[in-house]
mmCIF file of C-alpha atoms in Angstrom:
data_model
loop_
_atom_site.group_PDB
_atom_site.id
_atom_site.type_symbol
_atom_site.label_atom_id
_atom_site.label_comp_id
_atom_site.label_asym_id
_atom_site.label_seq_id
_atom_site.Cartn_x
_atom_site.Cartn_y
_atom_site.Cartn_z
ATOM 1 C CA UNK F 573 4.092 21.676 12.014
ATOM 2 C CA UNK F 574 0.576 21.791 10.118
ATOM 3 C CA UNK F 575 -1.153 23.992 12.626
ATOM 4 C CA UNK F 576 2.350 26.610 12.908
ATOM 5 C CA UNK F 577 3.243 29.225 10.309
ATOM 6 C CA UNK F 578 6.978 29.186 9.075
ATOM 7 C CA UNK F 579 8.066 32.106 11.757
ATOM 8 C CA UNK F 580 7.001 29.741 14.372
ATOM 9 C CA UNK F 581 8.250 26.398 12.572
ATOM 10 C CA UNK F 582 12.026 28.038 13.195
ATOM 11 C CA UNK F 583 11.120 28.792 16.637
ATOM 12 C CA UNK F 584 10.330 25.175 17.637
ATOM 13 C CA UNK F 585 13.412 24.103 16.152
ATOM 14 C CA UNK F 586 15.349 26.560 17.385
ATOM 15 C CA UNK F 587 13.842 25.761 20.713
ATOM 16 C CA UNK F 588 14.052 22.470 20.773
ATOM 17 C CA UNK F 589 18.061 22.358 19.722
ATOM 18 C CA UNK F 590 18.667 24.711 22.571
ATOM 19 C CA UNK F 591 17.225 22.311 24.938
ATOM 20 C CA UNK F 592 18.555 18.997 23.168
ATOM 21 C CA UNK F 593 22.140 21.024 23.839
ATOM 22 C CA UNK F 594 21.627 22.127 27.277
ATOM 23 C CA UNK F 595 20.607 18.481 28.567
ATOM 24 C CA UNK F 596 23.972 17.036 28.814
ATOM 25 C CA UNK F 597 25.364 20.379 30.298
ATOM 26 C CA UNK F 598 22.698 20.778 32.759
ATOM 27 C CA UNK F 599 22.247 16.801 33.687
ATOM 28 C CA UNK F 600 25.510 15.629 33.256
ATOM 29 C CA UNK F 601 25.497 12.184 35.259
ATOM 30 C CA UNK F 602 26.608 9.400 33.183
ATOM 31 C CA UNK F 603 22.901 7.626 33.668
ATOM 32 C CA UNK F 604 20.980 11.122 32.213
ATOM 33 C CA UNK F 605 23.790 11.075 29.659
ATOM 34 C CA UNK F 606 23.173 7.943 28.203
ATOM 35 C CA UNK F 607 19.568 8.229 28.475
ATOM 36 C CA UNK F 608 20.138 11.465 26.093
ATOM 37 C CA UNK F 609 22.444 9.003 23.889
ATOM 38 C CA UNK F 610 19.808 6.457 23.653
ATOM 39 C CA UNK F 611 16.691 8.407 23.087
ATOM 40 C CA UNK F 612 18.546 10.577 19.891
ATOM 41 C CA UNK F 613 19.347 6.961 18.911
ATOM 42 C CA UNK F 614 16.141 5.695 18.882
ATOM 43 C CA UNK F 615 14.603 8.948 17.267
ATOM 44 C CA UNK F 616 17.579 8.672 14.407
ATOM 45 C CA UNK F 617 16.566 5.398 13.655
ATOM 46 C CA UNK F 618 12.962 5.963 13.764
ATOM 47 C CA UNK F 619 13.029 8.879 11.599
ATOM 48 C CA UNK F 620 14.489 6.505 9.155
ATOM 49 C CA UNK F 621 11.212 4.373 9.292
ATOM 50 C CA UNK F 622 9.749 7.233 8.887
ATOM 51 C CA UNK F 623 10.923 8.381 6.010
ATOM 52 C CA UNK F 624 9.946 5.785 3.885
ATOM 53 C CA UNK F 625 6.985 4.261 6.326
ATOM 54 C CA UNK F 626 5.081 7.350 7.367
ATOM 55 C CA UNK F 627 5.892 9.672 4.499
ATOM 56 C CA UNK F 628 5.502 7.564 1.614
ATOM 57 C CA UNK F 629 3.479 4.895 2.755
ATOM 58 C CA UNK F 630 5.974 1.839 2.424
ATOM 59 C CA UNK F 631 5.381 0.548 5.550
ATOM 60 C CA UNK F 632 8.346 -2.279 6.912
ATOM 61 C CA UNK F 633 8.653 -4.891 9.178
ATOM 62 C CA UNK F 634 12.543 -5.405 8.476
ATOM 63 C CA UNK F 635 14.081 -2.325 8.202
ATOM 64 C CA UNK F 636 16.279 -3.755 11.175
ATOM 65 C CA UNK F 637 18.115 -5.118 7.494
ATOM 66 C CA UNK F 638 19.245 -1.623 6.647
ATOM 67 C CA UNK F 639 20.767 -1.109 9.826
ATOM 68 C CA UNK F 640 22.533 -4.523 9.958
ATOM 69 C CA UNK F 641 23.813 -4.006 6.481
ATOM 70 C CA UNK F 642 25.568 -0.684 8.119
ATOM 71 C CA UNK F 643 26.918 -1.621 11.312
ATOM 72 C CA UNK F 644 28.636 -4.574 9.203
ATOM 73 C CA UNK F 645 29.862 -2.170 6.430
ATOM 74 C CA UNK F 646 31.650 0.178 9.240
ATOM 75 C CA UNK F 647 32.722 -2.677 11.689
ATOM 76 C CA UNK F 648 34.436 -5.122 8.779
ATOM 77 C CA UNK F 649 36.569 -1.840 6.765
ATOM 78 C CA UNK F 650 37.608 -0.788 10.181
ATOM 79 C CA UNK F 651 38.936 -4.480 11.481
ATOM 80 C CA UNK F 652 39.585 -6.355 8.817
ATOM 81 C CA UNK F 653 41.042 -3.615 6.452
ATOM 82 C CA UNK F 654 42.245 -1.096 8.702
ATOM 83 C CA UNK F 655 40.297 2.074 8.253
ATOM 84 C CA UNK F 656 39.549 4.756 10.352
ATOM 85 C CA UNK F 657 36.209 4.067 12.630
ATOM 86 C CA UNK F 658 34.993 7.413 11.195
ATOM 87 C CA UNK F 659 34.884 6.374 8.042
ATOM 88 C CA UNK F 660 31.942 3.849 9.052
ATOM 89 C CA UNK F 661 29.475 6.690 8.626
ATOM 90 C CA UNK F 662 29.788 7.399 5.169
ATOM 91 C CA UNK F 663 30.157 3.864 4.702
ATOM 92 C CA UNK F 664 27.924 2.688 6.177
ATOM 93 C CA UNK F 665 25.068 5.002 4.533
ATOM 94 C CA UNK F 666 26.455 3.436 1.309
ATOM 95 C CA UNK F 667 25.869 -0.125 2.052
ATOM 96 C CA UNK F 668 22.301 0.889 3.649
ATOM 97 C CA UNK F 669 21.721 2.796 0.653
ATOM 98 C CA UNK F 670 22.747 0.146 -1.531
ATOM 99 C CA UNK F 671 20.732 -2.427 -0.084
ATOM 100 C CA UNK F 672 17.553 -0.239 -0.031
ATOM 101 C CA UNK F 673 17.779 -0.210 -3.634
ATOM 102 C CA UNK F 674 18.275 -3.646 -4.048
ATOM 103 C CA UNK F 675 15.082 -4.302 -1.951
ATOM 104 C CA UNK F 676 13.062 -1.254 -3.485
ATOM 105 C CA UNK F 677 14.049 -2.196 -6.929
ATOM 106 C CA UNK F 678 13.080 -6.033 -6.723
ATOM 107 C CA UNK F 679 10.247 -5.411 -4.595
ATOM 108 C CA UNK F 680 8.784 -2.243 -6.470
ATOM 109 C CA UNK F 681 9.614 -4.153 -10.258
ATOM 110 C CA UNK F 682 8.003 -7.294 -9.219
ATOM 111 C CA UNK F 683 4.406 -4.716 -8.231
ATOM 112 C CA UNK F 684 5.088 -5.766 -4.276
ATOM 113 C CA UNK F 685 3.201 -3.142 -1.722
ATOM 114 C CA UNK F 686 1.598 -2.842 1.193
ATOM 115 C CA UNK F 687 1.545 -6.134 3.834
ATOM 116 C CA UNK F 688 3.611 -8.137 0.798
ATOM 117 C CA UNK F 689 6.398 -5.545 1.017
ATOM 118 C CA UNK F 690 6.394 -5.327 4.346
ATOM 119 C CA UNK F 691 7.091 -9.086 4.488
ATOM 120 C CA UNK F 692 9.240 -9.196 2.016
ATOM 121 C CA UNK F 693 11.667 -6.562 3.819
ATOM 122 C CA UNK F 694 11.520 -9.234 7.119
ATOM 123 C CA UNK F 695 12.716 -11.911 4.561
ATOM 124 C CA UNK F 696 15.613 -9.628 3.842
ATOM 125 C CA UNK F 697 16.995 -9.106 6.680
ATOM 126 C CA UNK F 698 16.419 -12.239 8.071
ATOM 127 C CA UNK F 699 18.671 -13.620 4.742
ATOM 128 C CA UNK F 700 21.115 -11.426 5.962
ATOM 129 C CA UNK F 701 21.064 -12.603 9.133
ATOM 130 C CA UNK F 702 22.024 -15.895 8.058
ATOM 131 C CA UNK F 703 24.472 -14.907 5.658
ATOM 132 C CA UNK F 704 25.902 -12.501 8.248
ATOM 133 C CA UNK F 705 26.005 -16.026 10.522
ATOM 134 C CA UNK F 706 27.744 -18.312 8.565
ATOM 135 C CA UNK F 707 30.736 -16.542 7.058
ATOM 136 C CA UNK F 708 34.020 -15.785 7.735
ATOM 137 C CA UNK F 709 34.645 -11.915 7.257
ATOM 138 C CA UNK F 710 31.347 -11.192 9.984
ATOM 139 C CA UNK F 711 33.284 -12.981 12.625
ATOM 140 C CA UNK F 712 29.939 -15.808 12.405
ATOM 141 C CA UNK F 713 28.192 -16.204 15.037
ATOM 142 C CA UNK F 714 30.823 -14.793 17.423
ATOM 143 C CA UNK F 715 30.279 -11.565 16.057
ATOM 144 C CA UNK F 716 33.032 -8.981 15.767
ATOM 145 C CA UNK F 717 34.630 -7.076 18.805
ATOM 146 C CA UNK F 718 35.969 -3.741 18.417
ATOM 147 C CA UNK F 719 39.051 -3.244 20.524
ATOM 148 C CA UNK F 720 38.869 -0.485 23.001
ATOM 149 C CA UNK F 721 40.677 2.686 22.223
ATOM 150 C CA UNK F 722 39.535 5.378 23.569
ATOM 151 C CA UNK F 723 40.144 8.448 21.764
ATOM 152 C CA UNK F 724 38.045 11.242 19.545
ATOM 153 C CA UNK F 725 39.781 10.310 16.488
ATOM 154 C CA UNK F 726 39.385 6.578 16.760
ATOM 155 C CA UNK F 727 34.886 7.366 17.503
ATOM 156 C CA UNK F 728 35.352 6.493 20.920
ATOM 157 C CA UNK F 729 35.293 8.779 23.908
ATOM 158 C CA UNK F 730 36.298 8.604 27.661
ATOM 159 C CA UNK F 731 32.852 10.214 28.534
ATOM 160 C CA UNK F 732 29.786 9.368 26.717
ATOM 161 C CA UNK F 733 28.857 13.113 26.185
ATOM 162 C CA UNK F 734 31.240 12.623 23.148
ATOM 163 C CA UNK F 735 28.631 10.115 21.628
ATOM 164 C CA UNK F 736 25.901 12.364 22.705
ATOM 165 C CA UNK F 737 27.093 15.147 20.406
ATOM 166 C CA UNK F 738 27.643 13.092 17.745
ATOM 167 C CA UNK F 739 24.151 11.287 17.688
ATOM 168 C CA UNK F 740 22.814 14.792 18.046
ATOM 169 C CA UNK F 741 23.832 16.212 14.763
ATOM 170 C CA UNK F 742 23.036 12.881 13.277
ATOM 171 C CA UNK F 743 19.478 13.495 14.754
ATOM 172 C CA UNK F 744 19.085 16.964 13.536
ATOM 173 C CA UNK F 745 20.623 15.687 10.323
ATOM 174 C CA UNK F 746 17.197 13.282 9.851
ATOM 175 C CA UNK F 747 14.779 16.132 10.993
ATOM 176 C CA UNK F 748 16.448 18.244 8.678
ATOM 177 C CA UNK F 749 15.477 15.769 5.586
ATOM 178 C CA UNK F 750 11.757 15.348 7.303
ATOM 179 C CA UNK F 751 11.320 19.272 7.687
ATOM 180 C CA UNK F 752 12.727 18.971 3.852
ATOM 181 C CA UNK F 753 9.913 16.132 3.063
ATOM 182 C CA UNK F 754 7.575 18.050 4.632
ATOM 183 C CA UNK F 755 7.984 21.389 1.905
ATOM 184 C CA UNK F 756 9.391 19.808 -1.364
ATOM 185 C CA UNK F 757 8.002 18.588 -4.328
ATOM 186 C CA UNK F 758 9.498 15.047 -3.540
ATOM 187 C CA UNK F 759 7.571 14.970 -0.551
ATOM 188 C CA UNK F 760 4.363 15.948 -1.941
ATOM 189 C CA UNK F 761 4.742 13.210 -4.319
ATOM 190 C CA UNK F 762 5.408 10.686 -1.472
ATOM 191 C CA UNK F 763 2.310 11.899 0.322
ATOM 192 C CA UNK F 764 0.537 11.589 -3.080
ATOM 193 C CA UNK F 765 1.614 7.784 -3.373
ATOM 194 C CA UNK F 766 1.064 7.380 0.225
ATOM 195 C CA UNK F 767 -2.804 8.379 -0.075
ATOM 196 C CA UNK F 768 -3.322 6.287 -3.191
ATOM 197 C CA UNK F 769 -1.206 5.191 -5.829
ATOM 198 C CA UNK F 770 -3.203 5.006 -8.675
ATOM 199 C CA UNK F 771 -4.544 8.839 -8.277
ATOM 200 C CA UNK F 772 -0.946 10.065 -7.655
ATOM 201 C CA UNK F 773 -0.023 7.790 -11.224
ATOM 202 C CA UNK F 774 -2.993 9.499 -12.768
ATOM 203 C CA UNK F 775 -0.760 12.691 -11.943
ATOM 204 C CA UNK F 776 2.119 12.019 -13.706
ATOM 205 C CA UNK F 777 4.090 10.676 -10.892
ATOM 206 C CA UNK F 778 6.601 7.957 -11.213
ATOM 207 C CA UNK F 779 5.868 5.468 -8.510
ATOM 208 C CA UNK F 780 8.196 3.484 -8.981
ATOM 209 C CA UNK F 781 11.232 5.658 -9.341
ATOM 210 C CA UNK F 782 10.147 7.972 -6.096
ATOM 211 C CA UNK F 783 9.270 4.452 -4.208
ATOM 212 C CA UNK F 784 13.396 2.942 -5.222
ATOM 213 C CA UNK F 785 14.490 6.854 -4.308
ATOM 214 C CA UNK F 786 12.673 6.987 -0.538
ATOM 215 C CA UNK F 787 13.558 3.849 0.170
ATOM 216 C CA UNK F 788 17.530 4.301 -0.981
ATOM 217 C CA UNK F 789 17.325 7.733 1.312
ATOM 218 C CA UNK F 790 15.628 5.701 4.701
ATOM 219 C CA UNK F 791 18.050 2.983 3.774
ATOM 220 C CA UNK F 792 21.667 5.314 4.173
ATOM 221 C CA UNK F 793 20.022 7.105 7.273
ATOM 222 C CA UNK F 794 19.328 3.439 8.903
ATOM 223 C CA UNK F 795 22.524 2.447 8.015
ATOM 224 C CA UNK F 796 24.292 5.125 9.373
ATOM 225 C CA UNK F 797 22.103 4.525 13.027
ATOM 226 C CA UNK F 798 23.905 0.978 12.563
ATOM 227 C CA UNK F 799 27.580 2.533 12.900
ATOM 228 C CA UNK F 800 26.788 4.485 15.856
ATOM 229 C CA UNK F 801 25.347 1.809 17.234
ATOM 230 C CA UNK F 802 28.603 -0.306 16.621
ATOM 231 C CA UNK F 803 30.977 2.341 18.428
ATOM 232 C CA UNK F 804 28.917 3.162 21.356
ATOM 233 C CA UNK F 805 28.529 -0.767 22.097
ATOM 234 C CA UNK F 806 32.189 -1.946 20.559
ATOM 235 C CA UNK F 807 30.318 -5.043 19.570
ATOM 236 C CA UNK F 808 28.103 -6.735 17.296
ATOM 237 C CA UNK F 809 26.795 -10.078 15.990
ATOM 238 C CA UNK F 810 23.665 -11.243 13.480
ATOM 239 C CA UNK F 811 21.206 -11.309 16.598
ATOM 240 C CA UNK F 812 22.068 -7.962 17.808
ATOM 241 C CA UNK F 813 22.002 -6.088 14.565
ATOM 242 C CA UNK F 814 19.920 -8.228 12.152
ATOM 243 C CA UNK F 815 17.227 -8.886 15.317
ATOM 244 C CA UNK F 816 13.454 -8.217 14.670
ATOM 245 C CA UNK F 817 13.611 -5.807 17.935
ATOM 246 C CA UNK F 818 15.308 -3.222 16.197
ATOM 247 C CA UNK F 819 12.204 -3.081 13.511
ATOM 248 C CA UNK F 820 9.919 -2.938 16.061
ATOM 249 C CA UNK F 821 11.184 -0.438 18.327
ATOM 250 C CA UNK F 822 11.752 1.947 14.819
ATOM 251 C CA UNK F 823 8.106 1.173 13.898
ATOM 252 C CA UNK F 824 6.672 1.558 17.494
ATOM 253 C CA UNK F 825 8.924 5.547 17.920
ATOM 254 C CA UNK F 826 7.217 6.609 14.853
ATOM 255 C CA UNK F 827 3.484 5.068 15.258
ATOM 256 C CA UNK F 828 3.426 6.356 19.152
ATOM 257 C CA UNK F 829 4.830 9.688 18.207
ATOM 258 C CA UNK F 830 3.327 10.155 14.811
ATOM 259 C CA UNK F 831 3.640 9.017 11.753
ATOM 260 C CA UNK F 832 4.633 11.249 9.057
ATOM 261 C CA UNK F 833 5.513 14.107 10.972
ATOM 262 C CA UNK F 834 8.636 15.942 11.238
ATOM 263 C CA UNK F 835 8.904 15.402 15.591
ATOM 264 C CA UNK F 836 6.700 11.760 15.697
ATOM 265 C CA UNK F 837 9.903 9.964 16.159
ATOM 266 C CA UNK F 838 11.528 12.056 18.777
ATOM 267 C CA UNK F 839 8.371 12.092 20.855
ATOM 268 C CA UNK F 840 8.024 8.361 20.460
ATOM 269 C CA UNK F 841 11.701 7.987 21.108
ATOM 270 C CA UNK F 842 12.125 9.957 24.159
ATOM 271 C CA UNK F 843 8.876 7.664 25.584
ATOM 272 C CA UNK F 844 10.925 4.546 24.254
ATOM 273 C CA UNK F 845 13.699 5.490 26.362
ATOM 274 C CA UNK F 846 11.842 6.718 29.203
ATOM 275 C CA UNK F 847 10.059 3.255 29.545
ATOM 276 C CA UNK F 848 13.275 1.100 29.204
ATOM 277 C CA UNK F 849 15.313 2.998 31.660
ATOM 278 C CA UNK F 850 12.135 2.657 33.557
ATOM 279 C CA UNK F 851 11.133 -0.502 33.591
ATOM 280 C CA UNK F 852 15.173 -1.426 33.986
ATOM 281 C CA UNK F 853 15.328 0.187 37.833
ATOM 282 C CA UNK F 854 12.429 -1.249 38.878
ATOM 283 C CA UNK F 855 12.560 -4.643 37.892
ATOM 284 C CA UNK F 856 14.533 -7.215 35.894
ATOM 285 C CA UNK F 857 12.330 -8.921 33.889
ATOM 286 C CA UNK F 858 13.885 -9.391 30.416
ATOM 287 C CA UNK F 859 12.012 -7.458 27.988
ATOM 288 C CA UNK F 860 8.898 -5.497 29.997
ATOM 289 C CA UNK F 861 10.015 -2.520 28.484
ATOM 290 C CA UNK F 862 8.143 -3.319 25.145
ATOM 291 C CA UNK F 863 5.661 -5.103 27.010
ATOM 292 C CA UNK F 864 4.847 -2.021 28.635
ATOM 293 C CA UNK F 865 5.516 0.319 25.212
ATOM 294 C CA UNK F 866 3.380 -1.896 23.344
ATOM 295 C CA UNK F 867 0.824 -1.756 25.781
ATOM 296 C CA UNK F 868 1.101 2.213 25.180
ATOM 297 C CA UNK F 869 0.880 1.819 21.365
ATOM 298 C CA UNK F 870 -2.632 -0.467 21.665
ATOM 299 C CA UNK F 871 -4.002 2.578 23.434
ATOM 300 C CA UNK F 872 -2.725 5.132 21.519
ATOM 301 C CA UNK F 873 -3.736 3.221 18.116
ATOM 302 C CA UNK F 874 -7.035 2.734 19.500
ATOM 303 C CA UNK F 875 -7.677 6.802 21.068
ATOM 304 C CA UNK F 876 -5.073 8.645 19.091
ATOM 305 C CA UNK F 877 -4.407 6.778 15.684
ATOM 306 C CA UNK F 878 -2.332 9.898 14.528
ATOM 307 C CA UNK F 879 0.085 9.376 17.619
ATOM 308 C CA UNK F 880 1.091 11.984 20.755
ATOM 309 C CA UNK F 881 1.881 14.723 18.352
ATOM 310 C CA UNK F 882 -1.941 14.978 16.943
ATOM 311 C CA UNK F 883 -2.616 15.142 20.728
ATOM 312 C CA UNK F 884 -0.207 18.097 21.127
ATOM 313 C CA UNK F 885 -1.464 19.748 18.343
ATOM 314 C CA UNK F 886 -5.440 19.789 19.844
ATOM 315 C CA UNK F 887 -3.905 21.563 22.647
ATOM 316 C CA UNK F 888 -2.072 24.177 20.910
ATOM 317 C CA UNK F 889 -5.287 25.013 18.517
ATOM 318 C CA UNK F 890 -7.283 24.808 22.231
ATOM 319 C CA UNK F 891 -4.730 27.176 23.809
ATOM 320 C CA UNK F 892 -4.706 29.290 20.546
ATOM 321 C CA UNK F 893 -8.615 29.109 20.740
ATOM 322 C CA UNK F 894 -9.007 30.074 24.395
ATOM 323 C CA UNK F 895 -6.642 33.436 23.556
ATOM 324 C CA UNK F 896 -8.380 34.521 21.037
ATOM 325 C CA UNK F 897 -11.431 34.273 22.932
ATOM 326 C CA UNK F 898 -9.781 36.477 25.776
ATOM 327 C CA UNK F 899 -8.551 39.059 23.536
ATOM 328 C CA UNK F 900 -12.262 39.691 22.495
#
C-alpha cells in the first residue's frame, strides 16, 4: 500500500474481493472450497498477530491464548447454557478481548516488552491450557463436542461454501481495521512505539494505554478466529485450541507475508495453506507442512526480511519504472 496512491489502494481491494468472491463460484469442489475456508482462516487469525505484533511492535509467542479463550467462550454458552451458536462471535471477541487486557495490563504495568512479553504471553496460554484441562465446565481433557445440526441458523451448513462466506467477511472485517491502522492517528502512534518507545514517549504518547488498547483489539479478533474454528470442526479440547501450533502458524502468515502490512497475512496465509494441502497429497508424514513453511520463512528472513509483499512491491516500482521509461 506504501508505493500506491489512494485511487489505486480501492482498486486492489476492490480487486481482490472480486476474486476472493468468485473462487468458490468458479472452483466449487469441496477440496478448493475448503482450501478457500482454510486460507481466510489462517489470514483472519494472522491479521490478529498482526495487529498487535507487526503494527505495534508487541511481538507474541502465545497468542494461541486469545484464541483458546474464544473458542471456549462460544462452545461452553452454546452447550452448557443453551445459546444460539451465533452468538459465539460476539462472545467470543469479548472473552478474547477481555483476556488481552488482562495480559496487556499486567504485562505493560509490571514494564514487560520485547522477548519478556513474548514469553510471558506463552505462560498464559499455557495456564489456560491447564486450567482449560482440569475442570469440569471445558469438558477436561475430553474436550467438548458440538452435536451436529446442520442448519444456517444453528452456524453449520450442509456445504462448506456457507463457512466460506462467513470467514470471508470476517477476513475483510480484519483488513478493514489494518487498512484503518494503516491511516489513523492510533496507528501512527503504534508505529511510533513500534520504532522506539522512548522517542514516541518523548512525543506525548501514552505507551501504555495504546499498548493495553492494541492488544484488547488483536485479542477480540483472535478470539473471534477461535469460534469459527469451533463450528467448522464441531470440536475442541486444551491441545487443539490452547496448542503452541496455532501461535506459530499466526506468527509464521504474517512474518512470510509481511509484517505490518495491510495484505502480509493473506499472502502468508494463502502459502500456509498451499503447503499443507500440499504436503498432505503427497505424503503422510505428520507435520512436514511446517517443516517445509519454516524452511520457507529461514529463507525469506534471511533474503527478504520484510516478507513476499516487499518483494511484490520491487516489482511494481520495476514495472512502474520500465513504463515510464517507454513513454519517454
Amino acid at each position: 500500500m506504501n508505493t500506491l496512491n489512494r485511487s489505486q489502494g480501492w482498486m486492489l481491494h476492490g480487486g481482490l474481493l472480486a476474486v476472493a468472491i468468485a473462487f468458490p463460484l468458479v472452483f466449487s469442489s469441496p477440496f478448493w472450497v475448503n482450501f478457500g475456508v482454510l486460507a481466510l482462516f489462517y489470514a483472519f487469525i494472522g491479521q490478529s498477530w498482526n495487529i498487535a505484533g507487526g503494527f505495534a511492535g508487541q511481538l507474541s509467542f502465545g497468542h494461541v491464548v486469545f484464541f483458546g479463550a474464544g473458542a471456549y467462550a462460544s462452545v461452553i454458552l452454546q452447550i452448557r447454557f443453551g445459546f444460539n451458536p451465533w452468538w459465539g462471535l460476539p462472545a467470543s471477541a469479548v472473552a478474547g478481548g477481555v483476556v488481552g487486557f488482562v495480559i496487556a495490563f499486567l504485562s505493560f504495568r509490571a514494564g514487560l516488552k520485547g522477548s519478556y512479553f513474548a514469553l510471558i504471553t506463552l505462560a498464559f496460554a499455557e495456564v489456560l491450557r491447564i486450567v482449560a484441562n482440569s475442570v469440569e465446565i471445558t469438558g477436561g481433557g475430553l474436550g467438548m463436542l458440538i452435536p451436529a445440526k446442520p442448519s444456517a441458523a444453528n452456524f453449520q451448513f450442509s456445504e462448506r461454501i456457507g463457512f466460506y462466506w462467513v470467514i470471508l467477511v470476517l477476513t475483510v472485517g480484519s483488513i478493514a481495521v489494518a487498512v484503518w491502522l494503516k491511516n489513523s492517528r492510533f496507528g501512527a502512534q503504534l508505529a511510533a512505539i513500534r520504532e522506539n518507545e522512548d522517542a514516541a514517549r518523548a512525543l506525548g504518547i501514552n505507551i501504555f494505554q495504546e499498548k493495553v488498547k492494541v492488544l484488547i483489539l488483536s485479542g477480540a479478533l483472535c478470539g473471534m478466529g477461535g469460534a469459527f474454528f469451533a463450528q467448522y470442526f464441531l470440536y475442541i479440547d486444551p491441545m487443539i485450541v490452547f496448542g503452541v501450533d496455532k501461535s506459530v502458524e499466526m506468527l509464521l502468515v504474517s512474518m512470510v507475508g509481511g509484517a505490518g502490512t495491510v495484505y502480509g497475512p493473506l499472502i502468508g496465509a494463502v502459502l500456509l495453506a498451499a503447503v499443507g494441502d500440499g504436503a498432505r497429497v503427497l505424503t503422510n508424514v505428520q507435520g512436514l507442512s511446517l517443516v517445509i513453511y519454516g524452511t520457507l520463512l529461514v529463507i525469506i528472513i534471511a533474503f527478504l526480511p520484510n516478507g513476499l509483499i516487499d518483494l511484490f512491491q520491487r516489482m511494481f516500482k520495476r514495472s512502474k519504472a520500465v513504463a515510464r521509461q517507454g513513454e519517454k
